[in-house]
Every structure is written in C-alpha cells, then in structure tokens.
Coordinates of N, CA and C in Angstrom, one line a residue:
M254 N 0.8 -1.2 0.0 CA 0.0 0.0 0.0 C 0.9 1.2 0.0
T255 N 0.6 2.2 -0.8 CA 1.3 3.4 -0.9 C 1.0 4.4 0.2
T256 N 2.0 5.0 0.8 CA 1.8 6.0 1.8 C 2.1 7.3 1.1
H257 N 1.1 8.1 0.9 CA 1.2 9.4 0.2 C 1.6 10.5 1.2
S258 N 1.3 10.4 2.4 CA 1.6 11.4 3.4 C 1.8 10.8 4.7
Y259 N 3.0 11.1 5.3 CA 3.3 10.5 6.6 C 4.1 11.4 7.4
P260 N 4.0 11.5 8.7 CA 2.7 11.4 9.3 C 1.9 12.7 8.9
S261 N 0.7 12.7 9.1 CA -0.1 13.8 8.5 C -0.5 14.8 9.6
P262 N -0.4 16.1 9.4 CA -0.8 17.0 10.4 C -2.3 17.0 10.6
P263 N -2.8 17.5 11.7 CA -4.2 17.3 12.1 C -5.2 18.0 11.2
D264 N -4.9 19.2 10.7 CA -5.8 20.0 9.9 C -5.0 20.8 8.8
I265 N -4.7 20.2 7.7 CA -3.9 20.8 6.7 C -4.4 22.1 6.2
P266 N -5.7 22.3 5.9 CA -6.2 23.6 5.4 C -6.0 24.7 6.4
A267 N -6.0 24.4 7.7 CA -5.8 25.5 8.7 C -4.4 26.0 8.8
L268 N -3.4 25.2 8.2 CA -2.0 25.6 8.3 C -1.6 26.6 7.3
Q269 N -0.7 27.5 7.6 CA -0.2 28.4 6.6 C 1.3 28.2 6.4
L270 N 1.7 28.4 5.2 CA 3.1 28.2 4.8 C 3.9 29.4 5.4
V271 N 5.0 29.2 6.1 CA 5.8 30.2 6.7 C 7.1 30.4 5.9
Y272 N 7.6 29.3 5.5 CA 9.0 29.3 4.8 C 9.0 28.1 3.8
R273 N 9.7 28.3 2.7 CA 9.9 27.2 1.7 C 11.3 27.3 1.1
S274 N 11.9 26.1 0.9 CA 13.2 26.1 0.3 C 13.3 24.7 -0.4
Y275 N 14.5 24.5 -1.0 CA 14.8 23.2 -1.7 C 16.2 22.7 -1.2
A276 N 16.3 21.4 -1.1 CA 17.6 20.8 -0.7 C 17.6 19.4 -1.2
G277 N 18.9 18.9 -1.3 CA 19.1 17.5 -1.7 C 18.8 16.6 -0.5
I278 N 18.7 15.3 -0.7 CA 18.2 14.4 0.4 C 19.2 14.4 1.6
H279 N 20.5 14.4 1.4 CA 21.4 14.4 2.5 C 21.4 15.7 3.2
S280 N 21.3 16.8 2.5 CA 21.2 18.1 3.2 C 19.9 18.2 4.0
L281 N 18.8 17.6 3.5 CA 17.5 17.6 4.3 C 17.7 16.7 5.5
L282 N 18.4 15.6 5.4 CA 18.6 14.7 6.5 C 19.4 15.5 7.6
R283 N 20.4 16.2 7.3 CA 21.2 17.0 8.2 C 20.3 18.1 8.8
L284 N 19.6 18.8 8.0 CA 18.8 20.0 8.4 C 17.7 19.5 9.4
L285 N 17.0 18.5 9.1 CA 15.9 18.0 9.9 C 16.4 17.3 11.2
S286 N 17.6 16.7 11.1 CA 18.2 16.0 12.3 C 18.7 17.0 13.3
A287 N 19.4 18.1 12.8 CA 20.1 18.9 13.8 C 20.1 20.4 13.4
G288 N 19.7 20.7 12.2 CA 19.9 22.0 11.6 C 18.9 23.1 12.1
L289 N 17.8 22.7 12.7 CA 16.8 23.6 13.2 C 16.3 23.3 14.6
P290 N 17.3 23.3 15.5 CA 17.0 22.9 16.9 C 15.9 23.7 17.5
E291 N 15.7 25.0 17.1 CA 14.7 25.8 17.7 C 13.3 25.4 17.4
L292 N 13.1 24.6 16.4 CA 11.8 24.1 16.0 C 11.4 22.8 16.8
Q293 N 12.3 22.2 17.5 CA 12.1 21.0 18.3 C 11.3 20.0 17.5
L294 N 11.9 19.6 16.3 CA 11.2 18.6 15.4 C 11.3 17.2 16.0
E295 N 10.2 16.5 15.9 CA 10.1 15.1 16.3 C 10.5 14.3 15.0
F296 N 11.8 14.4 14.7 CA 12.3 13.8 13.5 C 13.0 12.5 13.7
S297 N 12.7 11.5 12.9 CA 13.3 10.2 12.9 C 14.1 10.0 11.6
P298 N 15.4 10.1 11.6 CA 16.2 9.9 10.4 C 15.9 8.5 9.7
D299 N 15.7 7.5 10.5 CA 15.4 6.1 10.0 C 14.1 6.1 9.3
S300 N 13.0 6.7 9.9 CA 11.7 6.8 9.3 C 11.8 7.6 8.0
F301 N 12.5 8.7 8.0 CA 12.6 9.6 6.8 C 13.3 8.9 5.7
M302 N 14.4 8.2 6.0 CA 15.1 7.5 4.9 C 14.3 6.3 4.4
A303 N 13.5 5.6 5.2 CA 12.7 4.5 4.8 C 11.6 5.0 3.9
F304 N 11.0 6.2 4.2 CA 10.0 6.8 3.3 C 10.6 7.2 2.0
Y305 N 11.8 7.8 2.0 CA 12.6 8.1 0.8 C 12.8 6.9 -0.1
E306 N 13.4 5.9 0.5 CA 13.7 4.6 -0.2 C 12.5 4.0 -0.8
D307 N 11.4 4.0 0.0 CA 10.1 3.4 -0.5 C 9.6 4.2 -1.7
F308 N 9.7 5.5 -1.7 CA 9.3 6.4 -2.8 C 10.2 6.1 -4.0
R309 N 11.5 6.0 -3.8 CA 12.4 5.7 -5.0 C 12.1 4.3 -5.6
N310 N 11.8 3.4 -4.7 CA 11.5 2.0 -5.2 C 10.3 2.0 -6.1
R311 N 9.2 2.7 -5.6 CA 8.0 2.8 -6.4 C 8.3 3.6 -7.7
E312 N 9.2 4.6 -7.7 CA 9.5 5.3 -8.9 C 10.1 4.4 -10.0
T313 N 10.9 3.4 -9.6 CA 11.6 2.5 -10.5 C 10.6 1.5 -11.1
E314 N 9.5 1.3 -10.4 CA 8.5 0.3 -10.8 C 7.4 0.9 -11.8
I315 N 7.5 2.1 -12.1 CA 6.5 2.8 -12.9 C 6.7 2.3 -14.4
D316 N 5.6 2.0 -15.1 CA 5.6 1.7 -16.5 C 5.3 3.0 -17.3
H317 N 6.3 3.7 -17.6 CA 6.1 5.0 -18.4 C 5.4 4.8 -19.7
A318 N 5.7 3.6 -20.4 CA 5.1 3.3 -21.7 C 3.6 3.1 -21.6
A319 N 3.1 2.7 -20.4 CA 1.7 2.5 -20.2 C 1.0 3.8 -19.6
G320 N 1.8 4.9 -19.6 CA 1.2 6.1 -19.1 C 1.1 6.3 -17.6
E321 N 1.8 5.4 -16.8 CA 1.7 5.4 -15.4 C 2.6 6.6 -14.9
A322 N 2.2 7.2 -13.8 CA 2.9 8.3 -13.2 C 2.9 8.2 -11.7
L323 N 3.9 8.7 -11.1 CA 3.9 8.7 -9.6 C 3.6 10.0 -9.1
E324 N 2.5 10.1 -8.3 CA 2.1 11.4 -7.8 C 3.1 11.9 -6.7
P325 N 3.2 13.2 -6.5 CA 4.1 13.6 -5.4 C 3.6 13.1 -4.0
E326 N 4.5 12.8 -3.2 CA 4.2 12.3 -1.8 C 4.9 13.2 -0.8
F327 N 4.3 13.2 0.4 CA 4.8 14.2 1.4 C 5.1 13.5 2.7
Y328 N 6.3 13.9 3.2 CA 6.7 13.5 4.5 C 6.6 14.7 5.5
W329 N 5.8 14.5 6.6 CA 5.6 15.5 7.6 C 6.3 15.2 8.8
T330 N 6.9 16.3 9.5 CA 7.6 16.2 10.8 C 7.0 17.2 11.7
K331 N 6.5 16.8 12.8 CA 5.9 17.7 13.8 C 7.0 18.4 14.6
G332 N 6.8 19.7 14.8 CA 7.7 20.5 15.7 C 6.9 21.3 16.7
D333 N 7.5 22.2 17.4 CA 6.9 23.0 18.5 C 6.1 24.1 17.8
G334 N 4.8 23.8 17.7 CA 3.9 24.8 17.1 C 4.0 24.9 15.5
C335 N 4.6 23.9 14.9 CA 4.7 23.9 13.5 C 4.8 22.4 12.9
W336 N 4.8 22.4 11.6 CA 5.0 21.1 10.9 C 6.0 21.4 9.8
V337 N 6.9 20.5 9.5 CA 7.8 20.7 8.3 C 7.4 19.6 7.3
R338 N 7.2 20.0 6.1 CA 6.7 19.0 5.0 C 7.8 19.0 4.0
V339 N 8.2 17.7 3.6 CA 9.1 17.5 2.4 C 8.3 16.9 1.3
C340 N 8.4 17.5 0.1 CA 7.6 17.0 -1.0 C 8.6 16.2 -1.9
F341 N 8.2 14.9 -2.1 CA 9.0 14.0 -3.0 C 8.3 13.9 -4.3
E342 N 9.0 14.2 -5.4 CA 8.5 14.1 -6.7 C 9.4 13.2 -7.6
A343 N 8.8 12.5 -8.5 CA 9.5 11.6 -9.4 C 10.6 12.4 -10.2
H344 N 11.7 11.8 -10.3 CA 12.8 12.3 -11.1 C 13.4 13.6 -10.6
E345 N 13.3 13.9 -9.4 CA 13.8 15.1 -8.8 C 15.0 14.7 -7.9
G346 N 16.0 15.5 -7.9 CA 17.2 15.3 -7.0 C 17.2 16.3 -5.9
Y347 N 16.4 17.4 -6.0 CA 16.2 18.4 -5.0 C 14.7 18.4 -4.6
Y348 N 14.5 18.5 -3.3 CA 13.1 18.4 -2.8 C 12.7 19.6 -2.1
E349 N 11.5 20.0 -2.4 CA 10.9 21.2 -1.8 C 10.6 20.8 -0.3
W350 N 10.9 21.7 0.6 CA 10.5 21.5 2.0 C 10.0 22.9 2.5
G351 N 9.0 22.8 3.4 CA 8.4 24.0 3.9 C 8.0 23.8 5.3
C352 N 7.9 25.0 6.0 CA 7.5 25.0 7.4 C 6.1 25.6 7.4
Y353 N 5.1 24.9 8.0 CA 3.7 25.3 8.1 C 3.3 25.5 9.6
T354 N 2.4 26.4 9.8 CA 1.9 26.6 11.2 C 0.5 27.1 11.2
S355 N -0.1 27.2 12.4 CA -1.4 27.8 12.5 C -1.2 29.3 12.6
P356 N -2.2 30.1 12.3 CA -2.1 31.6 12.3 C -1.5 32.2 13.5
P357 N -1.7 31.8 14.8 CA -1.0 32.5 15.9 C 0.5 32.4 15.9
N358 N 1.1 31.4 15.2 CA 2.5 31.2 15.2 C 3.2 31.8 14.0
V359 N 2.5 32.3 13.0 CA 3.1 32.8 11.7 C 4.2 33.8 11.9
D360 N 3.9 34.9 12.6 CA 4.9 36.0 12.8 C 6.1 35.5 13.5
R361 N 6.0 34.7 14.5 CA 7.2 34.2 15.3 C 8.1 33.3 14.4
L362 N 7.5 32.4 13.6 CA 8.2 31.5 12.8 C 8.8 32.3 11.5
R363 N 8.1 33.2 11.0 CA 8.6 34.0 9.9 C 9.9 34.8 10.3
A364 N 9.8 35.4 11.5 CA 10.9 36.1 12.1 C 12.1 35.1 12.3
F365 N 11.8 33.9 12.8 CA 12.9 33.0 13.0 C 13.6 32.7 11.7
F366 N 12.9 32.4 10.6 CA 13.5 32.0 9.3 C 14.2 33.2 8.7
E367 N 13.7 34.4 8.9 CA 14.4 35.6 8.4 C 15.7 35.8 9.1
D368 N 15.8 35.5 10.4 CA 17.0 35.6 11.1 C 18.0 34.5 10.6
V369 N 17.5 33.3 10.4 CA 18.3 32.2 9.9 C 18.9 32.6 8.6
N370 N 18.1 33.1 7.7 CA 18.5 33.4 6.3 C 19.5 34.6 6.4
S371 N 19.3 35.6 7.3 CA 20.2 36.7 7.4 C 21.5 36.2 7.9
N372 N 21.5 35.4 8.9 CA 22.8 34.8 9.4 C 23.5 34.0 8.4
N373 N 22.8 33.2 7.6 CA 23.5 32.5 6.5 C 24.1 33.4 5.5
A374 N 23.4 34.5 5.1 CA 23.9 35.4 4.1 C 25.1 36.1 4.6
N375 N 25.2 36.4 5.9 CA 26.3 37.1 6.5 C 27.5 36.2 6.9
S376 N 27.3 34.9 6.7 CA 28.3 33.9 7.1 C 29.5 34.0 6.1
T377 N 30.7 33.8 6.7 CA 31.9 33.9 5.9 C 32.6 32.5 5.7
D378 N 31.8 31.4 5.8 CA 32.3 30.1 5.7 C 33.0 29.8 4.4

C-alpha cells in the first residue's frame, strides 16, 4: 500500500506556509536532524530514509510506456507549534520543503526564518 503522506498534520487547510526552500536528500537529513533545533522537530532519520527509499523504489516500478505516473508524496515532521513538510516528486534530485503553522505562530516563525537566512547570508564560511 502506498503511503502518500506520513505522518499527517491534524488539519492541513488551517495551516499556513511560513517558509519554503529546496535541498538534496542528504542536506535535508542533516537539516531536519540537527539544523533547526529551535523548532524542536520530532524527526526520525530512519523513518525519513525509509520513506525516501520506498518512494524511490516505487519510482523505478512505474511503466512509463503505459502512461503510469507517480504522484508527489509528502513526509511531515511535527515541531513545536509547526509542521515541516518535504515533497518528494519523481525524477527530482532536490526536494521542496516547507514549514507550516497555525495563524497564531506565523509571525514568530517568519521572524525565525528571516534571522536564519540573514545569518546564513552574512556567514563567511
């Protein structure tokens, strides 16, 4: 059975996108494991990679000649007052990820990501 969204947030329509970016699978693994400690994500690297591998396996089983297509699938990770979603699409090497939250938390989380981006832009690594 195909899992199109795991785990799923309680009320997707009530959530608002706060931040969106793209990253490769290994960058996402590092980011979600330890790169956003302020979000207190309930992230399992093993679960995430199992979801990824399962998606890639289904991708190789598609019969393109028969017009079959693999719909995008979403991996959700719960955080403190937010959810992070990773979108997996067939034939993509970079994946869209975004942070979603309920309206009362939007300003706080937008300010957080603005600070993160500002600090990354000013970094001299």
